Amino acid sequence: MSAVQLPGAPELHYRGDSLHVEEVALADLARQHGTPLFVYSRASMLAALAAYQRGFAGRKARIFYALKANSSLAILQVFARAGCGFDIVSGGELERVLAAGGRGSDIIFSGVGKTPGEMHRALDIGIHCFNVESEAELEVLSEVAVQAGTRAPVSLRVNPDVNPLTHPYISTGLKGSKFGIAHKNALRAYQRAASLPGLRVIGIDCHIGSQITHVGPYLDALDRMLDLVTAIEAAGIPIAHIDLGGGLGIVYNEEQPPPADALWQRLLARLDARGFGDRQLMIEPGRSLVGNAGVCVTEVLYVKPGEQKNFCVVDAAMNDLPRPAMYEAYHQIVPVRQTTLAPVVYDVVGPVCESGDWLGRDRKLAARSGDLLAVLSAGAYCMSMASNYNTRGRAAEVLVDGAQVHLIRKREDVAEMLRSELLLP
Ligand SMILES: *Cc1c(COP(=O)(O)O)cnc(C)c1O
């Protein structure tokens, strides 16, 4: 049997010819729960978290899981029980954190378009910090807080103008990005924040992009942030915490991102060298905590030889796995049962009526109708971005913990999809 290289997924392995997550065979899960099916390894998530925890050992630091990467309630429970806080970007995500057992004081609120209603609710539950992204937002937040008879704890998201060397759609810290407050306007914005009656300045933050695989952009961003902290404090505004956002990349194919502990060794050395080593640190990782902890199991419906290409049509599609269509992203695709059949080169595509509905191009696979394939590195930005396009119900999800299997999301049925729609009289 040919050895398949499985990227960055510690709990994914072949036992004999059968692909397992921890102690559980994916073929058994597919038989029991149907396909497409997301399968997550709890141990993989905790191992990814442990790399950050090792990196921060002995420091004043807190990890806030950015739940837009995967906001399923049971996944939030795993991180809440492990002591993580949460970085939210909407009122809906706020309610998810509470439903999963998180507390207001565990939450920081990012995003360029917070509504007064969302601010009100966040103040009500006592959130830890608002990461404010514009001067206009400062004004509105202050008004909402004054009305509520309180002061909102704020950090300003600064745009450090560094290139994260990643896909343009997931670069967020460059000039011309909609995110954050321009570095050159940041001091003025802090002075404004400090003068408003409803605000309490507590920190500074940035988030330069996602799927970052180099240390350099992080070091550059850190330097730019520390320059600002010096200037802001010189203006008489103390900065209690420094939040460097998320963004660390994972292995989808042949990327070589630094491990989280190695990245933080470098960043902490720079913080120490510049005299900021005892500051409260915060980070907001998403993808790097869950991305390689999940796979999507899908069944081959048809193999379709073409004039120029062969197509392998599977039952998962762009509504389940949107990253290839959105970013031309690569996910490794491997057989759930290895065979000795000769492989053929296929485009692996879904049933959705869009040419953009592909999961992998030019993949060598031995696939017949009824076979199962696993789309790897599907733990982040897959289910949380899933849609009902083509009136396809969203997939089911299971969490594997050793030999135990927990169904954490039922497959969405048609009745659920139609529930909120109204017929004309
Ligand atoms: C998306 C996001 C994150 C998480 O990014 P990852 O690349 O998944 O680590 C963190 N902070 C903010 C503000 C975000 O928007």
XYZ file of C-alpha atoms and ligand atoms in Angstrom:
440
model
C 0.000 0.000 0.000
C 1.499 3.345 -0.919
C 2.191 5.611 2.028
C 0.067 8.752 1.892
C 1.535 11.880 3.432
C -1.120 13.358 5.663
C -0.388 17.014 6.311
C -0.080 18.337 9.829
C -2.835 16.165 11.281
C -1.473 14.260 14.242
C -4.573 12.162 14.854
C -5.201 11.089 11.256
C -3.626 7.826 10.143
C -4.159 4.618 8.190
C -4.652 1.472 10.181
C -4.041 -1.204 7.600
C -5.737 0.298 4.560
C -8.424 2.133 6.536
C -8.237 5.831 7.430
C -8.853 6.589 11.105
C -9.305 9.710 13.198
C -7.928 8.803 16.635
C -9.334 5.306 17.305
C -12.276 5.514 14.926
C -12.526 4.338 11.294
C -13.932 7.005 8.983
C -15.742 4.323 6.964
C -17.708 3.341 10.090
C -18.627 6.965 10.764
C -19.799 7.463 7.186
C -21.947 4.319 7.386
C -23.546 5.480 10.606
C -23.963 9.215 9.953
C -23.978 9.509 6.159
C -21.965 11.853 3.959
C -20.803 14.567 3.566
C -19.643 14.357 7.177
C -17.224 16.557 9.085
C -15.117 14.627 11.577
C -13.021 16.417 14.177
C -10.337 15.145 16.527
C -10.500 16.601 20.011
C -6.909 15.531 20.685
C -5.694 17.419 17.591
C -7.348 20.619 18.794
C -5.858 20.280 22.253
C -2.420 19.512 20.752
C -2.618 22.682 18.654
C -3.635 24.660 21.734
C -0.796 23.109 23.751
C 1.764 24.502 21.292
C 0.574 28.025 22.126
C 0.437 27.230 25.839
C 4.058 25.982 25.738
C 5.052 29.159 23.897
C 3.478 31.316 26.616
C 4.634 29.299 29.634
C 5.509 31.654 32.482
C 4.053 34.716 30.729
C 0.993 36.839 31.368
C -0.873 35.731 28.259
C -4.358 34.631 27.269
C -5.546 32.805 24.179
C -8.863 33.935 22.671
C -10.074 31.393 20.108
C -11.372 33.235 17.006
C -14.549 31.261 16.562
C -15.384 32.336 13.060
C -12.921 29.576 12.038
C -15.339 26.975 13.415
C -18.145 28.053 15.706
C -19.921 24.742 16.331
C -21.011 24.674 19.960
C -19.194 21.494 20.958
C -15.933 22.867 19.539
C -16.420 25.995 21.645
C -16.969 23.758 24.669
C -13.624 22.043 24.040
C -11.822 25.390 24.075
C -13.850 26.849 26.949
C -13.042 23.813 29.106
C -9.360 24.224 28.187
C -9.424 27.761 29.585
C -9.561 29.753 26.342
C -11.347 33.014 25.868
C -13.124 33.826 22.605
C -12.727 36.441 19.881
C -16.132 37.155 18.348
C -17.119 39.189 15.283
C -20.914 39.331 15.675
C -23.764 39.258 18.135
C -24.577 35.779 16.882
C -21.128 34.545 17.830
C -21.568 36.163 21.249
C -24.677 34.052 21.875
C -22.810 30.941 20.699
C -20.086 31.506 23.290
C -22.650 31.889 26.068
C -24.564 28.816 24.855
C -21.330 26.812 25.032
C -20.665 27.838 28.631
C -18.326 30.808 28.085
C -18.729 33.970 30.148
C -18.815 37.620 29.130
C -15.436 38.227 30.709
C -13.977 35.566 28.364
C -14.981 37.510 25.247
C -13.326 40.124 23.068
C -15.301 41.651 20.211
C -13.618 42.380 16.858
C -15.067 43.509 13.530
C -15.534 46.667 11.477
C -19.320 46.855 11.651
C -20.570 46.362 15.187
C -24.132 47.633 15.588
C -25.364 49.606 18.619
C -27.566 46.631 19.486
C -24.565 44.278 19.489
C -22.591 46.751 21.602
C -25.428 46.975 24.103
C -25.671 43.234 24.481
C -21.890 42.899 24.838
C -21.826 45.552 27.587
C -24.749 43.819 29.301
C -22.841 40.568 29.647
C -19.653 42.341 30.738
C -17.325 41.510 27.862
C -13.598 41.790 28.414
C -12.791 44.177 25.561
C -14.061 45.758 22.346
C -11.457 45.814 19.587
C -12.543 49.073 17.945
C -11.819 49.520 14.253
C -12.634 53.189 13.520
C -13.015 56.599 15.141
C -16.704 56.593 14.188
C -17.152 53.349 16.099
C -15.492 54.936 19.164
C -18.152 57.662 19.206
C -21.067 55.235 18.901
C -19.665 52.834 21.493
C -19.154 55.688 23.949
C -22.766 56.819 23.486
C -24.113 53.306 23.947
C -22.031 52.856 27.105
C -23.124 56.201 28.569
C -26.755 55.252 27.952
C -26.117 51.968 29.724
C -24.493 53.803 32.610
C -21.104 52.180 32.149
C -17.718 52.587 30.447
C -16.803 50.211 27.638
C -13.336 48.619 27.848
C -11.603 49.280 24.516
C -8.552 48.395 22.524
C -7.941 50.016 19.150
C -7.248 47.754 16.218
C -4.327 49.341 14.467
C -3.441 48.600 10.909
C 0.359 48.230 11.040
C 0.699 48.249 7.216
C 2.775 45.083 6.897
C 2.379 42.530 4.157
C 1.534 39.118 5.652
C 2.618 37.385 2.407
C -0.612 35.450 2.072
C -3.676 35.414 -0.220
C -5.028 38.957 -0.855
C -8.542 38.027 0.383
C -7.075 37.073 3.757
C -4.591 39.967 4.064
C -6.013 42.460 6.510
C -3.157 44.648 7.732
C -2.152 46.562 4.608
C -2.937 50.156 3.694
C -6.123 50.021 1.662
C -7.612 47.310 3.884
C -11.039 47.961 5.375
C -9.740 46.750 8.738
C -8.307 48.710 11.624
C -7.189 52.289 12.142
C -4.279 53.537 10.031
C -1.005 53.501 11.959
C -0.459 57.205 11.355
C -3.888 58.086 12.804
C -3.661 55.756 15.765
C -2.287 58.214 18.334
C -5.027 60.719 17.493
C -7.657 57.976 17.798
C -6.304 56.983 21.219
C -6.479 60.598 22.370
C -10.064 60.765 21.165
C -10.900 57.486 22.937
C -9.350 58.703 26.177
C -11.476 61.870 26.036
C -14.828 60.129 25.548
C -16.999 59.651 28.650
C -18.164 56.110 27.868
C -14.807 54.500 27.157
C -11.995 53.001 29.188
C -8.817 52.392 27.132
C -7.170 49.108 28.115
C -5.188 47.807 25.170
C -4.008 47.778 21.599
C -4.466 45.121 18.944
C -3.764 44.189 15.359
C -4.542 41.263 13.080
C -2.571 41.307 9.851
C -4.034 38.396 7.929
C -4.584 34.668 7.839
C -2.689 31.548 6.769
C 0.592 33.347 7.500
C 3.580 31.042 7.122
C 6.485 33.412 7.873
C 7.730 34.892 11.139
C 8.888 38.151 9.507
C 5.481 39.847 9.097
C 4.660 39.128 12.759
C 7.962 40.649 13.917
C 7.399 43.709 11.715
C 3.861 44.141 13.029
C 5.071 43.762 16.604
C 7.727 46.443 16.124
C 5.204 48.844 14.628
C 2.815 48.174 17.522
C 5.492 48.702 20.170
C 6.494 52.019 18.577
C 2.889 53.083 18.953
C 2.564 51.867 22.531
C 5.567 54.021 23.396
C 4.000 57.068 21.757
C 0.539 56.490 23.263
C 1.912 56.031 26.763
C 4.076 59.133 26.344
C 0.787 60.951 25.710
C -0.425 59.763 29.117
C -2.641 56.840 28.068
C -1.553 53.548 29.666
C -1.829 50.406 27.540
C -2.411 47.367 29.749
C -2.472 44.649 27.096
C -1.018 43.992 23.664
C -3.066 41.736 21.358
C -1.331 40.440 18.242
C -4.386 38.852 16.636
C -4.390 35.461 14.944
C -3.356 34.386 11.497
C -0.829 31.609 11.927
C -0.990 29.256 8.956
C -1.366 25.484 8.827
C -0.132 22.776 6.475
C -2.622 22.193 3.690
C -0.067 20.918 1.217
C 3.588 21.878 1.336
C 3.485 25.030 3.447
C 5.970 25.226 6.292
C 4.476 27.529 8.902
C 6.454 27.936 12.117
C 5.032 25.948 15.035
C 3.153 28.226 17.444
C 5.698 27.779 20.227
C 8.618 28.625 17.914
C 6.800 31.712 16.595
C 6.168 32.927 20.123
C 9.729 32.291 21.191
C 10.783 34.777 18.513
C 8.083 37.311 19.360
C 8.698 37.096 23.115
C 12.437 37.592 22.567
C 11.634 40.786 20.653
C 9.209 41.935 23.378
C 11.885 41.294 26.026
C 14.582 43.061 24.013
C 12.368 46.126 23.748
C 11.426 46.136 27.426
C 7.800 45.003 27.018
C 8.280 41.444 28.268
C 6.041 41.815 31.309
C 3.000 43.140 29.432
C -0.252 41.256 29.389
C -0.365 39.533 25.996
C -3.390 38.372 24.079
C -3.746 36.439 20.843
C -6.685 35.431 18.668
C -5.829 32.235 16.784
C -8.544 30.522 14.742
C -7.361 28.367 11.858
C -4.230 27.111 13.600
C -6.293 25.635 16.469
C -8.837 23.722 14.391
C -7.820 23.581 10.716
C -5.904 20.336 10.790
C -8.186 18.775 13.390
C -10.981 18.181 10.886
C -11.673 16.203 7.731
C -14.723 16.044 5.489
C -15.746 12.560 4.401
C -17.515 12.448 1.052
C -18.835 9.675 -1.194
C -17.973 9.335 -4.846
C -21.221 9.560 -6.830
C -19.913 9.199 -10.377
C -16.674 9.043 -12.255
C -17.035 10.847 -15.516
C -14.327 10.524 -18.162
C -14.086 13.727 -20.195
C -12.438 14.807 -23.448
C -9.860 16.933 -21.693
C -10.340 16.016 -18.064
C -11.724 13.226 -15.960
C -14.161 14.246 -13.275
C -14.797 12.563 -9.986
C -18.207 13.813 -8.807
C -18.610 13.597 -5.031
C -21.482 14.414 -2.681
C -19.666 17.286 -0.915
C -19.629 20.632 -2.705
C -18.704 24.285 -2.503
C -21.551 24.888 -0.068
C -19.810 22.496 2.366
C -16.192 23.316 1.484
C -16.138 26.893 0.155
C -12.378 27.533 0.293
C -11.411 26.213 -3.157
C -14.144 28.290 -4.839
C -13.391 31.401 -2.758
C -9.590 31.420 -2.653
C -8.585 28.639 -5.059
C -7.421 26.965 -1.880
C -5.806 23.544 -1.804
C -7.109 20.698 0.345
C -5.464 17.307 0.174
C -7.940 14.561 -0.844
C -7.200 10.952 0.101
C -9.054 7.638 -0.040
C -10.781 6.432 3.113
C -9.810 2.910 2.049
C -6.557 2.480 0.169
C -6.691 0.120 -2.794
C -4.262 -1.339 -5.279
C -6.313 -0.089 -8.253
C -4.379 2.064 -10.683
C -4.922 5.770 -9.968
C -6.313 8.178 -12.574
C -6.005 11.976 -12.661
C -9.327 13.616 -11.790
C -10.810 16.971 -10.982
C -12.802 16.292 -7.843
C -16.037 18.273 -8.146
C -19.332 18.629 -6.304
C -22.928 18.539 -7.566
C -23.498 22.322 -7.381
C -24.307 24.060 -10.669
C -21.209 26.291 -10.824
C -17.925 25.714 -12.601
C -16.319 27.060 -9.443
C -17.649 24.055 -7.568
C -14.492 22.007 -7.363
C -12.700 20.583 -4.353
C -9.415 19.590 -5.974
C -7.890 19.770 -9.407
C -5.667 17.241 -11.155
C -5.654 14.748 -8.303
C -4.354 11.218 -8.740
C -6.957 8.925 -7.228
C -8.274 5.408 -7.552
C -11.965 6.163 -7.232
C -15.097 4.261 -8.109
C -18.703 5.144 -7.497
C -19.531 4.385 -3.850
C -15.966 4.874 -2.594
C -15.309 7.314 0.222
C -12.774 10.136 0.080
C -11.534 12.391 2.865
C -10.928 16.080 2.232
C -8.220 17.027 4.720
C -7.521 20.164 6.755
C -11.254 20.882 6.804
C -11.564 21.978 10.424
C -11.378 25.738 9.793
C -13.424 28.010 7.522
C -15.440 25.113 6.092
C -18.510 24.355 8.223
C -18.549 27.908 9.575
C -18.761 29.200 5.991
C -21.150 26.491 4.758
C -24.316 27.633 3.009
C -27.538 26.203 1.646
C -26.717 27.109 -1.944
C -28.636 24.844 -4.331
C -30.904 24.090 -1.326
C -28.394 21.635 0.011
C -28.671 21.012 3.745
C -25.521 21.525 5.721
C -23.495 18.434 6.599
C -23.481 16.598 9.916
C -20.502 16.893 12.278
C -18.990 14.443 14.733
C -16.293 14.926 17.325
C -13.987 11.981 18.005
C -12.393 11.614 21.433
C -10.248 8.467 21.557
C -12.669 5.643 20.717
C -15.705 7.777 21.590
C -17.826 9.486 18.958
C -20.121 12.422 19.671
C -22.597 13.637 17.079
C -22.287 17.420 17.486
C -24.486 18.602 14.621
C -27.321 16.766 12.920
C -27.550 16.845 9.177
C -29.778 19.761 8.153
C -32.989 18.602 6.476
C -35.199 20.308 3.911
C -37.869 21.231 6.465
C -35.266 23.215 8.426
C -34.154 25.015 5.283
C -37.688 26.063 4.381
C -38.798 26.917 7.923
C -38.223 30.662 7.878
C -39.706 31.273 4.424
C -43.230 32.565 3.787
C -45.527 31.801 0.868
C -47.509 34.586 -0.792
C -51.183 34.777 0.155
C -10.296 35.916 11.524
C -9.686 36.640 12.659
C -8.804 35.982 13.519
C -8.382 34.554 13.329
O -7.597 34.376 12.192
P -6.943 32.953 11.860
O -6.201 33.193 10.614
O -8.049 31.988 11.716
O -6.043 32.628 13.017
C -8.306 36.699 14.592
N -8.638 37.994 14.797
C -9.481 38.656 13.979
C -9.804 40.074 14.261
C -10.026 38.005 12.889
O -10.854 38.662 12.067
